[in-house]
Coordinates of C-alpha atoms in Angstrom, one line a residue:
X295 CA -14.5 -5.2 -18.0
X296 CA -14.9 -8.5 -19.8
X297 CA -14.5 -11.7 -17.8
X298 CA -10.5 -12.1 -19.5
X299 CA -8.9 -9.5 -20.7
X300 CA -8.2 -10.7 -24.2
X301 CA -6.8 -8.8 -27.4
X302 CA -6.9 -9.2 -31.4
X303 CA -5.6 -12.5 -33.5
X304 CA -5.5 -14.9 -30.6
X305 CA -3.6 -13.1 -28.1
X306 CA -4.6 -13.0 -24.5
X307 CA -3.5 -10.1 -21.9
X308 CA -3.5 -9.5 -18.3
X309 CA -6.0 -6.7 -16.4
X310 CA -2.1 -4.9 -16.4
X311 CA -1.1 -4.7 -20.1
X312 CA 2.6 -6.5 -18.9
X313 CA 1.8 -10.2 -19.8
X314 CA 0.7 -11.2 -23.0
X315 CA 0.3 -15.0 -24.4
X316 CA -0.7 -16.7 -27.3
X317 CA -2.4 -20.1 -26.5
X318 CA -2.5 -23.0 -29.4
X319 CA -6.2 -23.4 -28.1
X320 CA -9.2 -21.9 -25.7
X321 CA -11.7 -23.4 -24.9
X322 CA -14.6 -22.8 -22.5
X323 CA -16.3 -25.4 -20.5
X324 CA -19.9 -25.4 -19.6
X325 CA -19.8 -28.4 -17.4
X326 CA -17.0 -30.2 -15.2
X327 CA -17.5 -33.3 -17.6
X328 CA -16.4 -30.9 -20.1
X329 CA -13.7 -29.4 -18.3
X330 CA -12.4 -33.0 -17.5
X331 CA -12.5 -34.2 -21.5
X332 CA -10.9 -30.9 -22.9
X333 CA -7.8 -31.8 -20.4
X334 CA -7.8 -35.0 -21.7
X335 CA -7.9 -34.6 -25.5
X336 CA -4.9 -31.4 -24.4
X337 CA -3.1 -34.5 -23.1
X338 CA -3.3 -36.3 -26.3
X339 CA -2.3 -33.4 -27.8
X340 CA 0.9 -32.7 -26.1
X341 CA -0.6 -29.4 -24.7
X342 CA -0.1 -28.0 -21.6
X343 CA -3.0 -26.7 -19.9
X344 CA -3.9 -23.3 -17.6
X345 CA -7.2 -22.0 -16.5
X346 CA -7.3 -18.3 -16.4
X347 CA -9.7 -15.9 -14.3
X348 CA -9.9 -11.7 -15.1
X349 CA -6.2 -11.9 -15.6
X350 CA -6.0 -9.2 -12.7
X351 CA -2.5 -10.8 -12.0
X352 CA 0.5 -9.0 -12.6
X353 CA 2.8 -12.2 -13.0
X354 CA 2.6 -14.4 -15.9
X355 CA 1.4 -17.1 -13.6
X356 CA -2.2 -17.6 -16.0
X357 CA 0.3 -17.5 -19.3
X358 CA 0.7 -20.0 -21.5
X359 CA 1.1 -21.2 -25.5
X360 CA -0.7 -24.4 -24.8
X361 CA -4.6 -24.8 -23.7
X362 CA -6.3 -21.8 -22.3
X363 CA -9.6 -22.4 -20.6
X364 CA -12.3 -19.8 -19.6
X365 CA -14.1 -20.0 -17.0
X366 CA -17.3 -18.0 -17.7
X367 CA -19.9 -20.6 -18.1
X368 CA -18.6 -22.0 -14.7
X369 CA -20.2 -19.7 -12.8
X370 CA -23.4 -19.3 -10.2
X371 CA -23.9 -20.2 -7.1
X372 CA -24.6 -24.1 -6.6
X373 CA -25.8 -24.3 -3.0
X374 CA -26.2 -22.3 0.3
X375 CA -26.4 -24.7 2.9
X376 CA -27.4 -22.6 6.1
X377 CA -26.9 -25.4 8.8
X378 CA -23.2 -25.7 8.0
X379 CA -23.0 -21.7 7.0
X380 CA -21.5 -22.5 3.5
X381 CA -21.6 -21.5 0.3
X382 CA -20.4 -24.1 -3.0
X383 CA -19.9 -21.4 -5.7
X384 CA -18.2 -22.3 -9.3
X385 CA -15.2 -21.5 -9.7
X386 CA -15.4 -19.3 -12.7
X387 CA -18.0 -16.9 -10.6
X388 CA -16.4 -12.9 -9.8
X389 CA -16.0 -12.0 -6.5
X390 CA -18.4 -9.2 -7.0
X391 CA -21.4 -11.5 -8.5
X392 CA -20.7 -13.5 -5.4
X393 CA -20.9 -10.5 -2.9
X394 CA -23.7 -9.4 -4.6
X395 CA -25.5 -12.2 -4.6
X396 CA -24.9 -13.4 -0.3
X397 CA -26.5 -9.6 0.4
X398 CA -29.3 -10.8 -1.1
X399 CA -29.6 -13.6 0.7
X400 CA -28.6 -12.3 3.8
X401 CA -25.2 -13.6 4.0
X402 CA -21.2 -12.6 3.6
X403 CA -17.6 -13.5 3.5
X404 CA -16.4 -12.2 6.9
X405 CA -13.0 -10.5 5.3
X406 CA -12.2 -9.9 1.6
X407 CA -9.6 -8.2 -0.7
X408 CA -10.7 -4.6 -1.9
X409 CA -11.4 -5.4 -5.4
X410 CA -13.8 -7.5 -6.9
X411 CA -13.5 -8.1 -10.6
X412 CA -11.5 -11.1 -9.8
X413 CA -13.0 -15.0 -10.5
X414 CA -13.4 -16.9 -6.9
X415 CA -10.9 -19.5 -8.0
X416 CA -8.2 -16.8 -9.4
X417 CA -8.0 -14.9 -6.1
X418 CA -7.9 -17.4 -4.1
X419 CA -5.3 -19.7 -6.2
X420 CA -3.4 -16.4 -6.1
X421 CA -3.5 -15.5 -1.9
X422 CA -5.7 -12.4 -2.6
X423 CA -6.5 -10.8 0.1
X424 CA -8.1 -8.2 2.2
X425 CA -7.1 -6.6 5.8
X426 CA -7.6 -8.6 9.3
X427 CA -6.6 -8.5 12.7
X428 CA -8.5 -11.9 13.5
X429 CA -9.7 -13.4 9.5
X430 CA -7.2 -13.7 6.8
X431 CA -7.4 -13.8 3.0
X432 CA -10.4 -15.1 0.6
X433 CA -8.5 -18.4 0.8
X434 CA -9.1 -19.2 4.6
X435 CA -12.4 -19.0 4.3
X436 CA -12.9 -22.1 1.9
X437 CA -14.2 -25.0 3.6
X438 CA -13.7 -27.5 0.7
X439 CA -12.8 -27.3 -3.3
X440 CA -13.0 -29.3 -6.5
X441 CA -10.2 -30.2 -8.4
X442 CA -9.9 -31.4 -12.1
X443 CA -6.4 -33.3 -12.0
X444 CA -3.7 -33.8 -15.0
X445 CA -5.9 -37.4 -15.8
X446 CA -9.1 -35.9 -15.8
X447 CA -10.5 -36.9 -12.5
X448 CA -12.0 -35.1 -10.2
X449 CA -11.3 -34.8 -6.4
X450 CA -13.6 -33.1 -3.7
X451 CA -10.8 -32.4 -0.8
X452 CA -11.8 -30.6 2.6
X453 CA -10.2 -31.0 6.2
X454 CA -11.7 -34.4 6.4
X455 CA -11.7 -35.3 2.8
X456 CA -8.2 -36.0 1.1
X457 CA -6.8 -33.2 3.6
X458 CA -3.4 -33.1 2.0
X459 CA -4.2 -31.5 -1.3
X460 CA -7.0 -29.2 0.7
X461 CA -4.0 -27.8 2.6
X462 CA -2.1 -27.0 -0.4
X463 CA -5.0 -26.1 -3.3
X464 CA -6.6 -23.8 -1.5
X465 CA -3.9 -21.7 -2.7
X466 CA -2.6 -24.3 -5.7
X467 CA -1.2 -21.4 -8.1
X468 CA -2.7 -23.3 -10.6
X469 CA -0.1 -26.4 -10.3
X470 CA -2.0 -28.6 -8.8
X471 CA -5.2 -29.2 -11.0
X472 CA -8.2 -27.0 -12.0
X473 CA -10.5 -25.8 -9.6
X474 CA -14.1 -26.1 -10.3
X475 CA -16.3 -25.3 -7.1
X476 CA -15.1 -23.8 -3.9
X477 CA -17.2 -23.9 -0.7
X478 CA -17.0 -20.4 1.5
X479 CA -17.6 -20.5 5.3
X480 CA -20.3 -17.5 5.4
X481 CA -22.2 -15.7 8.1
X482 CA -25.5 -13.6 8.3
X483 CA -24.7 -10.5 6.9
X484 CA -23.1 -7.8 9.3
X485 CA -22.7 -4.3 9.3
X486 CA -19.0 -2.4 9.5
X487 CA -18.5 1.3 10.6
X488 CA -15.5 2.5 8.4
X489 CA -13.1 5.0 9.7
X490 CA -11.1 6.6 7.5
X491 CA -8.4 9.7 8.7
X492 CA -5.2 11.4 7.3
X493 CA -2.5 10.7 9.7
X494 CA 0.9 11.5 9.9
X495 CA 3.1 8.7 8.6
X496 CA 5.8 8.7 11.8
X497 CA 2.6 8.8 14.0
X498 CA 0.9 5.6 12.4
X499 CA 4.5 4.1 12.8
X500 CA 4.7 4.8 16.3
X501 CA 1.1 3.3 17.4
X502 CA 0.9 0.8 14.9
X503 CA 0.9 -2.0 17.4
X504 CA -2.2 -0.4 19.2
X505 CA -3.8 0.3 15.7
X506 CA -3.9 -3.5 15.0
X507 CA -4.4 -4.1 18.4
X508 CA -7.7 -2.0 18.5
X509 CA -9.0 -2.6 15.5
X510 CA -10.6 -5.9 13.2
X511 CA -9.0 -4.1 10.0
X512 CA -6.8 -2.0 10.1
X513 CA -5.1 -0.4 6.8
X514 CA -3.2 2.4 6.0
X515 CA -1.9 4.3 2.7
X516 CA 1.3 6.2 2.4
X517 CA 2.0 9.0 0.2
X518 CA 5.6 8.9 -1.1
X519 CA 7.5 12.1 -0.9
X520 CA 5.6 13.4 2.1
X521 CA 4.9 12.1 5.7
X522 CA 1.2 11.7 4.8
X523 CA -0.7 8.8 5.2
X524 CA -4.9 7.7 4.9
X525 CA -5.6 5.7 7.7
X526 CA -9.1 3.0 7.8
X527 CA -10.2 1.1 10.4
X528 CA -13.3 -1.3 9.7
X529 CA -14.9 -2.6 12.7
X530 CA -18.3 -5.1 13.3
X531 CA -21.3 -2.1 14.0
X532 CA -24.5 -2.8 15.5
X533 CA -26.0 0.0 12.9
X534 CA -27.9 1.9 12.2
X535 CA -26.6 2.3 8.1
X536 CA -25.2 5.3 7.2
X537 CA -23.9 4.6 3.6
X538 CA -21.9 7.5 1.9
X539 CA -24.2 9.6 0.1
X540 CA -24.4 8.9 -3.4
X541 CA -23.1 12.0 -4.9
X542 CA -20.2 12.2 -2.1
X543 CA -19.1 9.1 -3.0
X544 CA -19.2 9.8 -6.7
X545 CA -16.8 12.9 -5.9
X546 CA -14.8 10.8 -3.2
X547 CA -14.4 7.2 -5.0
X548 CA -15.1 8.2 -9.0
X549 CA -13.6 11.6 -9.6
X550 CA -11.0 12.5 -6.3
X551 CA -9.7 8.2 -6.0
X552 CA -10.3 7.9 -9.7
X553 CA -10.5 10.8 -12.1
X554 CA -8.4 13.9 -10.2
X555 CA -5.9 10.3 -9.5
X556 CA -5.7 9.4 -13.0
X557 CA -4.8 13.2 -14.3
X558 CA -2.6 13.3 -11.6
X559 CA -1.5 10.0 -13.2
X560 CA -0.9 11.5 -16.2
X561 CA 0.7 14.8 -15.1
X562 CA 3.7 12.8 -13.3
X563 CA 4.6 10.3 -16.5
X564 CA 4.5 13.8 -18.7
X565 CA 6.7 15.5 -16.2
X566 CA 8.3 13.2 -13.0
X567 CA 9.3 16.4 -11.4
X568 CA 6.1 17.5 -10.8
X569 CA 5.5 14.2 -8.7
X570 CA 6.5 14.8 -5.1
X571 CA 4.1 18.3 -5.4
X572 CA 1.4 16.2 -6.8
X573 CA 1.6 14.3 -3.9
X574 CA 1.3 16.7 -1.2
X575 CA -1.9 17.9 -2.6
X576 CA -3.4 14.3 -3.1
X577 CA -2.0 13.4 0.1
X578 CA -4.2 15.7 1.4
X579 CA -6.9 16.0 -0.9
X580 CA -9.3 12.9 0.9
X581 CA -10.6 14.3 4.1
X582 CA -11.3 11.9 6.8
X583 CA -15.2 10.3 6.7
X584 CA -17.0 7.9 8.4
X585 CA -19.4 5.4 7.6
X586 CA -21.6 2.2 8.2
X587 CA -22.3 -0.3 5.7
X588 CA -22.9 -4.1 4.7
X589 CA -19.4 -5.8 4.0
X590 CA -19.1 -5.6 0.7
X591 CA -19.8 -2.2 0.0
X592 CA -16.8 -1.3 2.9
X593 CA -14.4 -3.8 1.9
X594 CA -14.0 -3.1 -1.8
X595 CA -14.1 -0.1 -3.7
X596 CA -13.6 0.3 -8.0
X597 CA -10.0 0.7 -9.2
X598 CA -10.1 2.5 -12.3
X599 CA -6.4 3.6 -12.7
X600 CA -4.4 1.0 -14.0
X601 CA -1.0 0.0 -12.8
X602 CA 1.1 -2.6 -11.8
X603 CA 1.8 -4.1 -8.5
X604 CA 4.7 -5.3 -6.0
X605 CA 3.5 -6.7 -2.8
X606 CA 5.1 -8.8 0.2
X607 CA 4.0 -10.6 2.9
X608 CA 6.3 -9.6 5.9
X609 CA 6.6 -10.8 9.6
X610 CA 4.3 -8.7 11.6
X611 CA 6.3 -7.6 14.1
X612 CA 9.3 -6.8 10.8
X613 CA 6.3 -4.0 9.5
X614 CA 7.7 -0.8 10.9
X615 CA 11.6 -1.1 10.4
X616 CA 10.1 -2.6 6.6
X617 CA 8.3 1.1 6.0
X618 CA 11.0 3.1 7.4
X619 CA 13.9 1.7 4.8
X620 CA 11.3 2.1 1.6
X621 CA 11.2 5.3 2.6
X622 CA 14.3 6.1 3.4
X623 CA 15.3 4.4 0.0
X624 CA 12.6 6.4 -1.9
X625 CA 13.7 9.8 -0.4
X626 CA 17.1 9.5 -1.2
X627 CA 17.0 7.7 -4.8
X628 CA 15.4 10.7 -6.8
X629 CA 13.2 7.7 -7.5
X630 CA 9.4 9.5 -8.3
X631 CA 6.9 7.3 -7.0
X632 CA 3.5 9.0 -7.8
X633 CA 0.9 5.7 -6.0
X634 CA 0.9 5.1 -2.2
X635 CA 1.8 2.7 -0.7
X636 CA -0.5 0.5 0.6
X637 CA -0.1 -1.3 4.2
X638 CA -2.3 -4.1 5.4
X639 CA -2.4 -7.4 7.8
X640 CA -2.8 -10.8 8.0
X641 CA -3.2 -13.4 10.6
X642 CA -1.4 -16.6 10.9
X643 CA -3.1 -19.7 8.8
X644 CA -2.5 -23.4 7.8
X645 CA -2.3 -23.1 4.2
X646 CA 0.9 -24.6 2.6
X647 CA 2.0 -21.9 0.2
X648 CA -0.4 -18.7 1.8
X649 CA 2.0 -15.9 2.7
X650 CA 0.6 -15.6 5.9
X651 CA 1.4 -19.4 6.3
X652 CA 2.5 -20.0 10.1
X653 CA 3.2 -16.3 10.8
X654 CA 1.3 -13.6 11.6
X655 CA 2.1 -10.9 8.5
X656 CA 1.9 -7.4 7.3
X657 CA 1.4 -6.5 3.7
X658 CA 3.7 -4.0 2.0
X659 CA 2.0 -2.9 -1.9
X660 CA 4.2 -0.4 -3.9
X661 CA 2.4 0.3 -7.0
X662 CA 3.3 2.3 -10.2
X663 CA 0.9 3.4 -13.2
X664 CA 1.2 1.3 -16.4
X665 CA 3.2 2.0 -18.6
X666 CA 6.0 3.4 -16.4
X667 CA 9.0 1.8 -15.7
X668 CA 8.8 0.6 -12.0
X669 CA 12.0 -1.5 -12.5
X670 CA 14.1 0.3 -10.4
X671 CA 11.5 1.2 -7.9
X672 CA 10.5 -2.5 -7.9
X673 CA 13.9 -3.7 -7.1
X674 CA 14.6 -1.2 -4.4
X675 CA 11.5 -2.3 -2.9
X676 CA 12.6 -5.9 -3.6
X677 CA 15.6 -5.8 -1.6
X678 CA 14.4 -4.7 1.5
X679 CA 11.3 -7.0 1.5
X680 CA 13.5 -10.1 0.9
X681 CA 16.4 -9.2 3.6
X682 CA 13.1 -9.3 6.3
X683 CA 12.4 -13.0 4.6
X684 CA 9.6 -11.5 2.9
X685 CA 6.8 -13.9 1.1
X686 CA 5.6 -12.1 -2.6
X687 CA 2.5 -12.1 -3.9
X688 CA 1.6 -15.3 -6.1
X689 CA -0.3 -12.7 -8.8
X690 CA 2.3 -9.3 -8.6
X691 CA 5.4 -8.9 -9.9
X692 CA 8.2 -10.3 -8.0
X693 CA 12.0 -11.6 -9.3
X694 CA 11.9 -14.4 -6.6
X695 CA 12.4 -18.7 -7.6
X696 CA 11.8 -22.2 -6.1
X697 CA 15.5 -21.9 -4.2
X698 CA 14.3 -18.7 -2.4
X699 CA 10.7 -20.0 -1.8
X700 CA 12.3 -23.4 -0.2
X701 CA 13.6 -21.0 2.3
X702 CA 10.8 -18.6 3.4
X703 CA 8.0 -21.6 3.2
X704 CA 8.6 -24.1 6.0
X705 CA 6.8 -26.7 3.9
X706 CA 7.4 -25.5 0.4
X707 CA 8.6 -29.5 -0.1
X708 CA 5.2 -30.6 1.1
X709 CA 4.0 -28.6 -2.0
X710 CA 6.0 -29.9 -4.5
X711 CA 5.9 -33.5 -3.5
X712 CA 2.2 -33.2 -3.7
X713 CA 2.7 -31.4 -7.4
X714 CA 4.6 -34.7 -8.2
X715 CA 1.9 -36.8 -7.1
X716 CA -1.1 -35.0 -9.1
X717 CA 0.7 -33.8 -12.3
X718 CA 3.8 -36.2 -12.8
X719 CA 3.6 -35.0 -16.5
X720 CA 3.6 -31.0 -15.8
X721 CA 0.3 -30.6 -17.4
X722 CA -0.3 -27.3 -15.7
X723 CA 3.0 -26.4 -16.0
X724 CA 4.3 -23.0 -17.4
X725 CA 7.3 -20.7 -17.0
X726 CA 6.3 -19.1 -14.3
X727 CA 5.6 -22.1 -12.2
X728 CA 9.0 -23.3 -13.4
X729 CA 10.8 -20.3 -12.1
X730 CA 8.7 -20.4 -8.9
X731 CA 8.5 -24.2 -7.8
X732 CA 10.9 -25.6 -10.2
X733 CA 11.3 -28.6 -12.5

């Protein structure tokens, strides 16, 4: 996939084919003096400004008619500083170069999202993240950024450095500046024993709290239209590795997750009524398998099948009543819902505007192919995740504005007032971050 999704006479689109944009100008920085000047001469110029990543988000959030800058000359790792366990990596850098590149040096995040075509600065400006009993997302893991403000300037900001803006731009949405570097706490590299099972969905309801409980990362996928679910629990291994094979996980990951997925795909948008059948059989289809790896290589895995995305942040302890009204909604709506669901956790962090901010939270993803309408579905899902004060996902689709944030984000006013501070002018402003922080 290239960097930016991008099509034909100027206009760019999202990893998702739902948001499309025409920017008056693109440019694409090699330096951070660079960066700084082309934000200056879009001042002059009356434009309004956005940085944009791999476009993996399913809001419009990287959107805009004014200045788009790419970030693929803003990439590499700057320094690895292994008394303070940190890495400074530029901002434009994918998660998976990054991944790639700590193996080699014997060194990795400790918890990370399960894809990695994303930039560093995209996922985390967005919340992305993995599964975690004890670490939370991508984002709570940085130890200090660099920010390109509305003027040009350029700010370093850490706990101990302009703390303020590093508890808010850590996950800025993009309102608060452009990031240019972001320093990663790191640790030697580790190995994790993944356990993956089929288990019934009422039973992974009824131990849930003991899942979590017992496990560093715990994650679960339901089938709609059965009780089936795929349960897998990653936990710190002392080794030996034991990777998949390479030809299982070419029939597991590439043509069952993948290829069987994406005719099965394709099957349910020809004919709906042939959904809830499909998913018996892919409900069952993955077997459970166990296996021991290096991060990375458990954590993420290649998403092929395109779609779009819903997800919330819920209380924890809100999870299980959460599940049991989506599917009672889905079962009774003749709604055909042919993706699982995916079901993941979150600990409790300090970030302004994190969805895990101050509370510990469970992640519900509902998912539907593109190019099918998932309106209905989507607002179905919607309802029930708001009525449980539920936080959305900065990059998926979502309906929600500033009135509703300034109620589920204790200190949504902290981020705005800072907004005001660094961008009096709304350089970085665009409709999305007028619908979600407003004017």
């Amino acid at each position: 996939m290239s960097s930016t999704a991008s099509g034909r006479n100027g206009t760019w689109r999202n990893w998702g084919g739902n948001v499309a944009a025409r920017p008056a100008r693109e440019v694409t920085p090699a330096s951070v003096e660079e960066l700084s000047a082309a934000i200056r001469r879009a001042a002059e110029d009356g434009l309004k400004v956005k940085p944009v990543g791999s476009g993996h988000s399913f809001t419009s959030i990287a959107a805009t008619d004014g200045m788009l800058i790419r970030p693929q000359l803003l990439t590499g790792i700057r320094h690895i500083d292994r008394d303070a366990m940190t890495v400074t990596v530029e901002a434009g850098t994918p998660l998976k170069r990054l991944n790639m590149a700590l193996a080699r040096e014997g060194l990795s995040l400790t918890n990370m999202g399960d894809i990695m075509e994303q930039t560093v600065s995209g996922a985390t400006s967005t919340g992305t993240h993995g599964t975690g009993r004890d670490s939370g997302s991508i984002a709570a893991q940085i130890k200090a950024l660099e920010l390109v403000t509305a003027d040009g300037s350029v700010l370093t900001c850490s706990e101990k450095e302009n703390p303020e803006i590093f508890a808010a731009a850590r996950i800025g949405l993009g309102a608060l500046g452009v990031v240019t570097a972001i320093t990663f706490a790191v640790e030697p590299i580790f190995l994790l024993t993944a356990r993956e099972e089929p288990m019934p969905f009422d039973r992974v309801l009824a131990d849930f709290d003991e899942l979590w409980t017992e496990n560093e990362h715990f994650e679960f996928y339901w089938f709609p239209h059965t009780g089936n679910t795929n349960t897998k629990r990653n936990n710190r291994s002392a080794g030996p590795e034991k990777p998949v094979p390479q030809l299982q996980g070419w029939f597991e990951d590439e043509f069952l997750s993948n290829g069987v997925f994406q005719v099965a795909q394709w099957v349910g948008r020809a004919v709906p009524a042939t959904i809830p059948a499909i998913a018996q059989v892919s409900s069952k289809a993955l077997s459970g398998r166990t296996y021991t790896d290096i991060p990375y290589k458990v954590f993420t895995s290649p998403r092929r099948v395109r779609f779009v995305e819903m997800e919330y942040a819920v209380p924890r302890e809100a999870v299980i009543e959460t599940l049991r009204e989506l599917k009672a909604v889905v079962d009774r709506s003749g709604l055909r819902v042919s993706f699982p669901v995916e079901v993941r956790t979150a600990p409790a962090d300090d970030i302004t505007l994190s969805t895990a901010s101050g509370r510990d939270s469970a992640y519900v993803a509902v998912h539907m192919v593109k190019g099918t309408p998932f309106q209905r579905y989507f607002t179905a899902a919607e309802r029930i995740f708001t009525a449980h004060d539920g936080r959305p996902h900065w990059g998926k689709v979502h309906t929600r504005d500033a009135e509703y944030f300034s109620e589920v984000y204790p200190r949504f006013g902290e981020f705005t007032a800072l907004r005001d501070r660094l961008d009096p002018d709304r350089r970085f402003q665009n409709d999305y971050l007028r619908r979600v922080l407003g004017t």
